[in-house]
Coordinates of C-alpha atoms in Angstrom, one line a residue:
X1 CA 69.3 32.0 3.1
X2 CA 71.2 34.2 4.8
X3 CA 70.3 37.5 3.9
X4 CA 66.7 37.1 4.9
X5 CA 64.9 35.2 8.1
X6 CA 61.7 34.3 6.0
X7 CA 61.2 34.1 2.1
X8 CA 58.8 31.7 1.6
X9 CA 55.2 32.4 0.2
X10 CA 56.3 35.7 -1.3
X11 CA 54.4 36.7 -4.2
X12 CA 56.6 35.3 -8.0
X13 CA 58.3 38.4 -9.7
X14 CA 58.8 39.0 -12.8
X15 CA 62.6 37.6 -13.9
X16 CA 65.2 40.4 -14.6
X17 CA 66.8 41.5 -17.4
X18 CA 70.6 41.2 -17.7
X19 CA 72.6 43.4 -16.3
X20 CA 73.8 46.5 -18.1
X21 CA 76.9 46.9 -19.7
X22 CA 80.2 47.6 -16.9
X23 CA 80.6 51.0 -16.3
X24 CA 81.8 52.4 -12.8
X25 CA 80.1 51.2 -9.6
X26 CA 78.4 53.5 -7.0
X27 CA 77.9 52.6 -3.4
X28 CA 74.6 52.6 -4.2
X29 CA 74.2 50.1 -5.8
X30 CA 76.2 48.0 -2.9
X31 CA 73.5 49.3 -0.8
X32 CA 70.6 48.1 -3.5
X33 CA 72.5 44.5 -3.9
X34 CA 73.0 44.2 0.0
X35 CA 69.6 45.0 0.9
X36 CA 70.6 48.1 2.9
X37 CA 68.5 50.1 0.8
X38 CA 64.6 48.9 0.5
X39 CA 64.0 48.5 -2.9
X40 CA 62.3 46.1 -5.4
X41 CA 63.8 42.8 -5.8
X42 CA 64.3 43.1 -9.2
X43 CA 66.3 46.5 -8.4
X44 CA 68.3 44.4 -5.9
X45 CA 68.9 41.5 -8.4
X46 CA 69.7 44.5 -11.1
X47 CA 72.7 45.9 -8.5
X48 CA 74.1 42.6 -7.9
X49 CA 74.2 42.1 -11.3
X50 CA 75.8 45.2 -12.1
X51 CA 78.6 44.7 -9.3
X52 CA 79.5 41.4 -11.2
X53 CA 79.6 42.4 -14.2
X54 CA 82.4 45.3 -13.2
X55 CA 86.1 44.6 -13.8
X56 CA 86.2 46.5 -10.4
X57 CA 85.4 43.2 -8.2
X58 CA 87.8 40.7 -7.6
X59 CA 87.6 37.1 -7.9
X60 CA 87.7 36.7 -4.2
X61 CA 84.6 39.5 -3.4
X62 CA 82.7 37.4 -6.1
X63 CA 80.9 35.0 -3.7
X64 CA 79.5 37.5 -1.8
X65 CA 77.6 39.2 -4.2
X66 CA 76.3 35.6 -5.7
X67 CA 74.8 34.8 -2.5
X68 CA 73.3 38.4 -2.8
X69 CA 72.1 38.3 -6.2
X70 CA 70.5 34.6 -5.1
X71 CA 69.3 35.2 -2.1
X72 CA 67.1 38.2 -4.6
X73 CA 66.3 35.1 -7.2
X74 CA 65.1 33.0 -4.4
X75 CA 62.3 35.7 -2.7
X76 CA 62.0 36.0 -6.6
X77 CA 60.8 32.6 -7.0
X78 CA 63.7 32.5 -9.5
X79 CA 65.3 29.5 -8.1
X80 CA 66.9 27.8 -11.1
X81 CA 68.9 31.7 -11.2
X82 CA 69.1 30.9 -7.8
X83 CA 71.0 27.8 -7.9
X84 CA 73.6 28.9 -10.5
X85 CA 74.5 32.0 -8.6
X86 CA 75.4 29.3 -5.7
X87 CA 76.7 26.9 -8.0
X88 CA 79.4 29.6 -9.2
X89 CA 79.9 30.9 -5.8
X90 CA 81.0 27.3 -4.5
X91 CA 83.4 26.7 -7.9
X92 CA 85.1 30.0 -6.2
X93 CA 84.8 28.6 -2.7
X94 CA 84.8 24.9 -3.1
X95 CA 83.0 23.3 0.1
X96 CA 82.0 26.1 1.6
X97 CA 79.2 25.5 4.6
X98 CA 77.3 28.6 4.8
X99 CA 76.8 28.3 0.5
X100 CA 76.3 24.6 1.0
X101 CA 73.5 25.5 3.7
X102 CA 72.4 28.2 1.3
X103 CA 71.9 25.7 -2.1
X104 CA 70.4 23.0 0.7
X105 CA 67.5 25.8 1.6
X106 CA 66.9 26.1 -1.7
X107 CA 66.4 22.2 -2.6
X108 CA 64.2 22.3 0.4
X109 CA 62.0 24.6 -1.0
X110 CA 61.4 22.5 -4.4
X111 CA 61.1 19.2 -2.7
X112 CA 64.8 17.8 -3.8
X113 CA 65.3 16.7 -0.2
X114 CA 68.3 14.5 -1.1
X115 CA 69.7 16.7 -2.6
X116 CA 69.9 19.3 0.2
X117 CA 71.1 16.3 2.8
X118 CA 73.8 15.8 1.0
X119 CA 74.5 19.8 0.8
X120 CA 74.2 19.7 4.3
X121 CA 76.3 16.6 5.2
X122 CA 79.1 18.5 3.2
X123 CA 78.2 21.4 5.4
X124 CA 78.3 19.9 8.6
X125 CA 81.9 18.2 7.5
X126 CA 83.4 21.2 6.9
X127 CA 82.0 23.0 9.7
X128 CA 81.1 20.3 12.7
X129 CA 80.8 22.6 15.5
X130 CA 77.6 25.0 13.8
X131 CA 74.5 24.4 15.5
X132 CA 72.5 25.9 13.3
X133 CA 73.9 23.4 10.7
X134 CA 72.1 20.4 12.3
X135 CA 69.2 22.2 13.1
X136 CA 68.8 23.2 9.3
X137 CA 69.5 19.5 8.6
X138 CA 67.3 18.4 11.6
X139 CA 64.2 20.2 9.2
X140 CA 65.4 18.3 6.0
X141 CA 64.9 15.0 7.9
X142 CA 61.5 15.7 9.3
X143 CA 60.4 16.5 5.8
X144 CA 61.3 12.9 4.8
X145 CA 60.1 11.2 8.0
X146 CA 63.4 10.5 9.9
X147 CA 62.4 11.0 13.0
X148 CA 65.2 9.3 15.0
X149 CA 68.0 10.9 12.6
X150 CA 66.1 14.3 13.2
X151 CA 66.1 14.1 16.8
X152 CA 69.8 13.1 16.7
X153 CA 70.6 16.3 14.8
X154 CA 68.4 18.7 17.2
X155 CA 69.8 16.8 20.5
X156 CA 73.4 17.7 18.5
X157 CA 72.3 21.5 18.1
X158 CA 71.1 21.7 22.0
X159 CA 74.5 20.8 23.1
X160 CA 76.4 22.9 20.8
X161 CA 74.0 25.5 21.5
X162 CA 72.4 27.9 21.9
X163 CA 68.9 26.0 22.7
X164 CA 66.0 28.5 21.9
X165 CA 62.2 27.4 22.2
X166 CA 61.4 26.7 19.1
X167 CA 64.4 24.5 18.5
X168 CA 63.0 22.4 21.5
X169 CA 59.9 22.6 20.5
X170 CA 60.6 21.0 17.3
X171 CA 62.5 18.1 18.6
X172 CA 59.2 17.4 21.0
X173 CA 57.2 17.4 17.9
X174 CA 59.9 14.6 15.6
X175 CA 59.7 12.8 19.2
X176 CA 56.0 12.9 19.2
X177 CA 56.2 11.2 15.6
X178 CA 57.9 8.2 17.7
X179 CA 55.0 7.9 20.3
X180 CA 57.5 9.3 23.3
X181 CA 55.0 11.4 24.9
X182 CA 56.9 11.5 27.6
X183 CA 59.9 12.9 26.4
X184 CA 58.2 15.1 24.2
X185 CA 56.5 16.9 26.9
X186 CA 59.9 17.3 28.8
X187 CA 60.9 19.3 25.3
X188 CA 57.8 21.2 25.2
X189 CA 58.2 21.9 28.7
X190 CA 62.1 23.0 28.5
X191 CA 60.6 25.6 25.7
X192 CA 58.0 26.7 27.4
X193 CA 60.5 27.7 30.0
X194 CA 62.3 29.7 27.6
X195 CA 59.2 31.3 26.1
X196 CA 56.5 30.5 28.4
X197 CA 54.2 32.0 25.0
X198 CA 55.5 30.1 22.3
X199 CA 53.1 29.1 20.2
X200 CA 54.5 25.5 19.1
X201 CA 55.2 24.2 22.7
X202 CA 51.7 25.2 24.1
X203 CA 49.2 23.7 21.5
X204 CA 51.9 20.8 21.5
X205 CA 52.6 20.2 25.1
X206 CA 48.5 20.0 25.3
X207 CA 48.2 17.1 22.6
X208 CA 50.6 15.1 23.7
X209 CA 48.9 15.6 27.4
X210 CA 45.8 14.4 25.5
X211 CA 47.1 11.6 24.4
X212 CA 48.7 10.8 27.5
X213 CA 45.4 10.8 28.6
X214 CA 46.2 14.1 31.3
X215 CA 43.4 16.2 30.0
X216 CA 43.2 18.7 33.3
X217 CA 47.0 19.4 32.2
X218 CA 46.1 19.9 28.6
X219 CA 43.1 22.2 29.2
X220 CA 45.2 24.5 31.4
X221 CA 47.7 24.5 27.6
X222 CA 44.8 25.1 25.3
X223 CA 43.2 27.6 27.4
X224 CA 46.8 29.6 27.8
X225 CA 47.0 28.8 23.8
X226 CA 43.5 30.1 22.9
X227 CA 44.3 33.2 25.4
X228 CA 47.2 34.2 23.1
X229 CA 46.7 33.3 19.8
X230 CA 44.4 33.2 16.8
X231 CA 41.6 31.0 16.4
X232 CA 42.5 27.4 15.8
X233 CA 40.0 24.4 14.3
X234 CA 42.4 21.9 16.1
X235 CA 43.1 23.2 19.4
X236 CA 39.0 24.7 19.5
X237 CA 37.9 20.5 18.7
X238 CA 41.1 19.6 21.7
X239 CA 39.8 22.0 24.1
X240 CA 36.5 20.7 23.1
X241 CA 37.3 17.0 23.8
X242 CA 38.9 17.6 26.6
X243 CA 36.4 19.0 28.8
X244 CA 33.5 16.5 27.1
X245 CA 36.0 13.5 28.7
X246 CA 36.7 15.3 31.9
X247 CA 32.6 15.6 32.3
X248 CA 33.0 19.2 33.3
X249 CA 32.1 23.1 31.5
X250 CA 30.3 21.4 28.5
X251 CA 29.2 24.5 27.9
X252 CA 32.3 25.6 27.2
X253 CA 33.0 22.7 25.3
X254 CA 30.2 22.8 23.0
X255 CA 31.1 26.5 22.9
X256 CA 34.8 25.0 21.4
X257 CA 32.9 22.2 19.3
X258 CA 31.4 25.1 17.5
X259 CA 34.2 27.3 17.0
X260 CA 35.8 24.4 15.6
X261 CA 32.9 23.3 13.0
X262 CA 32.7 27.1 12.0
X263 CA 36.3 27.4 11.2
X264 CA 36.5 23.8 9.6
X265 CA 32.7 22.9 8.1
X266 CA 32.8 19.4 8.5
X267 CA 36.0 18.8 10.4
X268 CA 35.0 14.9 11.5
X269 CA 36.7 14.7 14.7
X270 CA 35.1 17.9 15.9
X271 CA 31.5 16.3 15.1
X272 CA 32.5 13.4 17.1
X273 CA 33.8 15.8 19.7
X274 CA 30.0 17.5 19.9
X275 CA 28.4 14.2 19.6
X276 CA 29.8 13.7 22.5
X277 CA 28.9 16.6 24.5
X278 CA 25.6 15.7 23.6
X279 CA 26.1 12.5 24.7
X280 CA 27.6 13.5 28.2
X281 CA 24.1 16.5 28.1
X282 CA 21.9 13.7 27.7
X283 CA 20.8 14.8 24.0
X284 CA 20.8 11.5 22.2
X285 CA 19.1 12.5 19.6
X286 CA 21.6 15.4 18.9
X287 CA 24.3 12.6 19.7
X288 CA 23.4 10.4 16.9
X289 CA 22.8 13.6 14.0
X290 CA 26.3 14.4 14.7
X291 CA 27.4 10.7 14.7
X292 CA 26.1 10.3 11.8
X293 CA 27.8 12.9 9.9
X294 CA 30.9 11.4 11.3
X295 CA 30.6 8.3 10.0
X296 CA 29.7 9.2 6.8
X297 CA 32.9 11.9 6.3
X298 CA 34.9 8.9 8.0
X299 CA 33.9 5.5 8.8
X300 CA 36.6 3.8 9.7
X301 CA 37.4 5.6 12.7
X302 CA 36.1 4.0 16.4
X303 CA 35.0 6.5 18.3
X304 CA 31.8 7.4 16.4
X305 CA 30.5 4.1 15.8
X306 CA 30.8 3.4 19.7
X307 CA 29.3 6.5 20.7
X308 CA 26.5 6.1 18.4
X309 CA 25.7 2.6 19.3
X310 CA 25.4 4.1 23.0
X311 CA 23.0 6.8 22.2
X312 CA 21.2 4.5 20.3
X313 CA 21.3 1.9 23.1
X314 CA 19.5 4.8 25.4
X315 CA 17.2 6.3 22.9
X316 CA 15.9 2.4 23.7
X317 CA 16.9 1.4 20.3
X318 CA 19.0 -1.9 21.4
X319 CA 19.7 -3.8 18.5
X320 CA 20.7 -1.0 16.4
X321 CA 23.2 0.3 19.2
X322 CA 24.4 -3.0 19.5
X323 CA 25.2 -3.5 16.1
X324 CA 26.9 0.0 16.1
X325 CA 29.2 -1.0 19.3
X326 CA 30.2 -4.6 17.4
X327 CA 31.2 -2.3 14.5
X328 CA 33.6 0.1 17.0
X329 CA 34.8 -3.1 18.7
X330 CA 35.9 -4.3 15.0
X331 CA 37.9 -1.2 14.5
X332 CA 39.2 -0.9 17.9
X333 CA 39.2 -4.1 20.3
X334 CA 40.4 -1.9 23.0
X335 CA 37.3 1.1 22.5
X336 CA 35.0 -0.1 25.3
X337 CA 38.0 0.4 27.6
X338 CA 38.6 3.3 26.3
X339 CA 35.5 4.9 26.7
X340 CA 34.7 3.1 30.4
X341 CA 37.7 4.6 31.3
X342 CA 35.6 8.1 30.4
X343 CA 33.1 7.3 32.9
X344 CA 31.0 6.2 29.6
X345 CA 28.9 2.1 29.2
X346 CA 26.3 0.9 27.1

């Protein structure tokens, strides 16, 4: 809403009472209301209340202190209160955007995401030429998987300006939903020129470079990424991978591998990922122990089953490696490709 950046995850407060009976108004209590003055929410949700309840405000200043007194019931976690502040305010001002955007956050944060679309299509009717509009309905789509109608509203934003990183960055990402690596990256890349440390871009820019199958260029992310920020399970098993497949630091990699498993005990793909260190070390044994936790959190992924069925095809155990491979190859008709491609055969 618009008189705060961030107001999710705030602790729930207790509800307030109703407001006093009118009496004269003191600035304040404007100040209270407002947020000027840093107090309680239930103080500022007490001076809104008060201001409305004066014969003192007219009819016309009314909205402005119900998206006040709401904004309060939202970090309140009040958001029924919420909603019938905004609800009055737009019987006052029928069709108003910036309260139409307003009620749309708030459906947003209780999962009525058709509801807020159509707050926001309202919105953007009234006021076409408001970037931030399609960006906030840009969100609402990616919540209910509408990729191409979200990157429609970002690309809509960009041009009416003005792009920031993160508003890139977040069209790479509903791009990346469609498989266009490609033109993700070029978003990631564009935000990373804005803010060469933003946080989104760079862990993103690297996956998609993984799965592009560039994993020099995604190293050089996840080691920029890992340089700047707090430890990551994800990025630590990426990094991870992406050395093990490059054949090159796997002691930094296992190093990753183990970040990763320490953050997120029993994180699958990160098992995988170390299996396959060991693999590329020349520690079958070690291979398969890790292989076989894999499997067993998840066994319907490829990769293990393949890699397993190679250290078990060098350990000199041929049948049961063979057996492991025709299981990956069921999976994934495409895996021994994959993994020659690595430098990696039975």
């Amino acid at each position: 809403m618009r008189y705060a950046v961030a107001v999710f995850g705030i602790a729930a407060l207790v509800a307030f009472a109703q407001p006093a009976a009118a009496r004269p108004l003191v600035i304040e209590e404007f100040h209270q209301c407002d947020g000027t003055a840093k107090v309680s929410p239930e103080a500022s949700i007490a001076a809104c209340s008060q201001i409305l309840a004066s014969p003192e405000v007219r009819v016309q200043q009314r909205p402005e202190f119900l998206l006040a007194r709401a904004h309060w019931h939202f970090v309140a976690h009040q958001t029924d209160k919420a909603l019938a502040d905004l609800n009055a305010a737009l019987k006052i001002k029928p069709g108003d955007a910036g309260i139409l955007a307003d009620r749309a956050l708030i459906y947003v944060s209780t999962g009525q995401y058709g509801a807020a679309l159509e707050d926001l299509d309202a919105a953007i009717k009234h006021d076409p030429n408001k970037g931030a509009l399609f960006s906030r309905r840009a969100v609402t789509k990616m919540y209910v998987q509408d990729w191409t109608g979200a990157i429609d509203d970002y690309s809509t934003a960009v041009r009416i300006g003005p792009a920031n990183a993160q508003l890139l960055c977040e069209r790479g990402e509903a791009r990346s939903h469609l498989r266009a690596v490609a033109e993700a990256i070029e978003d990631y890349s564009a935000s990373l020129a804005i803010d060469p440390d933003n946080e989104c871009a760079l862990q993103a820019r690297g996956l998609s470079y993984s799965l592009s199958g560039d994993y020099g260029k995604a190293i050089v992310d996840f080691d920029r990424f890992v340089q700047k920020n707090t430890a990551n399970f994800e990025i630590d098993n990426a990094r991870c991978w992406a050395r093990a497949v490059l054949n090159r630091e796997l002691d930094v990699a296992m190093a990753d591998c183990e970040k990763s498993l320490a953050l997120q005990p029993g994180f699958e793909q990160a098992l995988d990922s170390r299996a396959f260190v060991h693999l590329r070390m020349g520690d079958n044994k070690a291979a398969i122990a890790d292989y076989d936790s894999a499997i067993a959190i998840d066994s319907k992924r490829a990769s293990p089953w393949y890699g397993r069925g190679i250290a078990k095809r060098r350990s000199g155990d041929s049948s049961a490696g063979d057996a492991d491979i025709a299981t990956a190859k069921a999976i994934d008709p495409k895996i021994a490709d994959t993994y020659a491609g690595y430098g990696v055969t039975p």
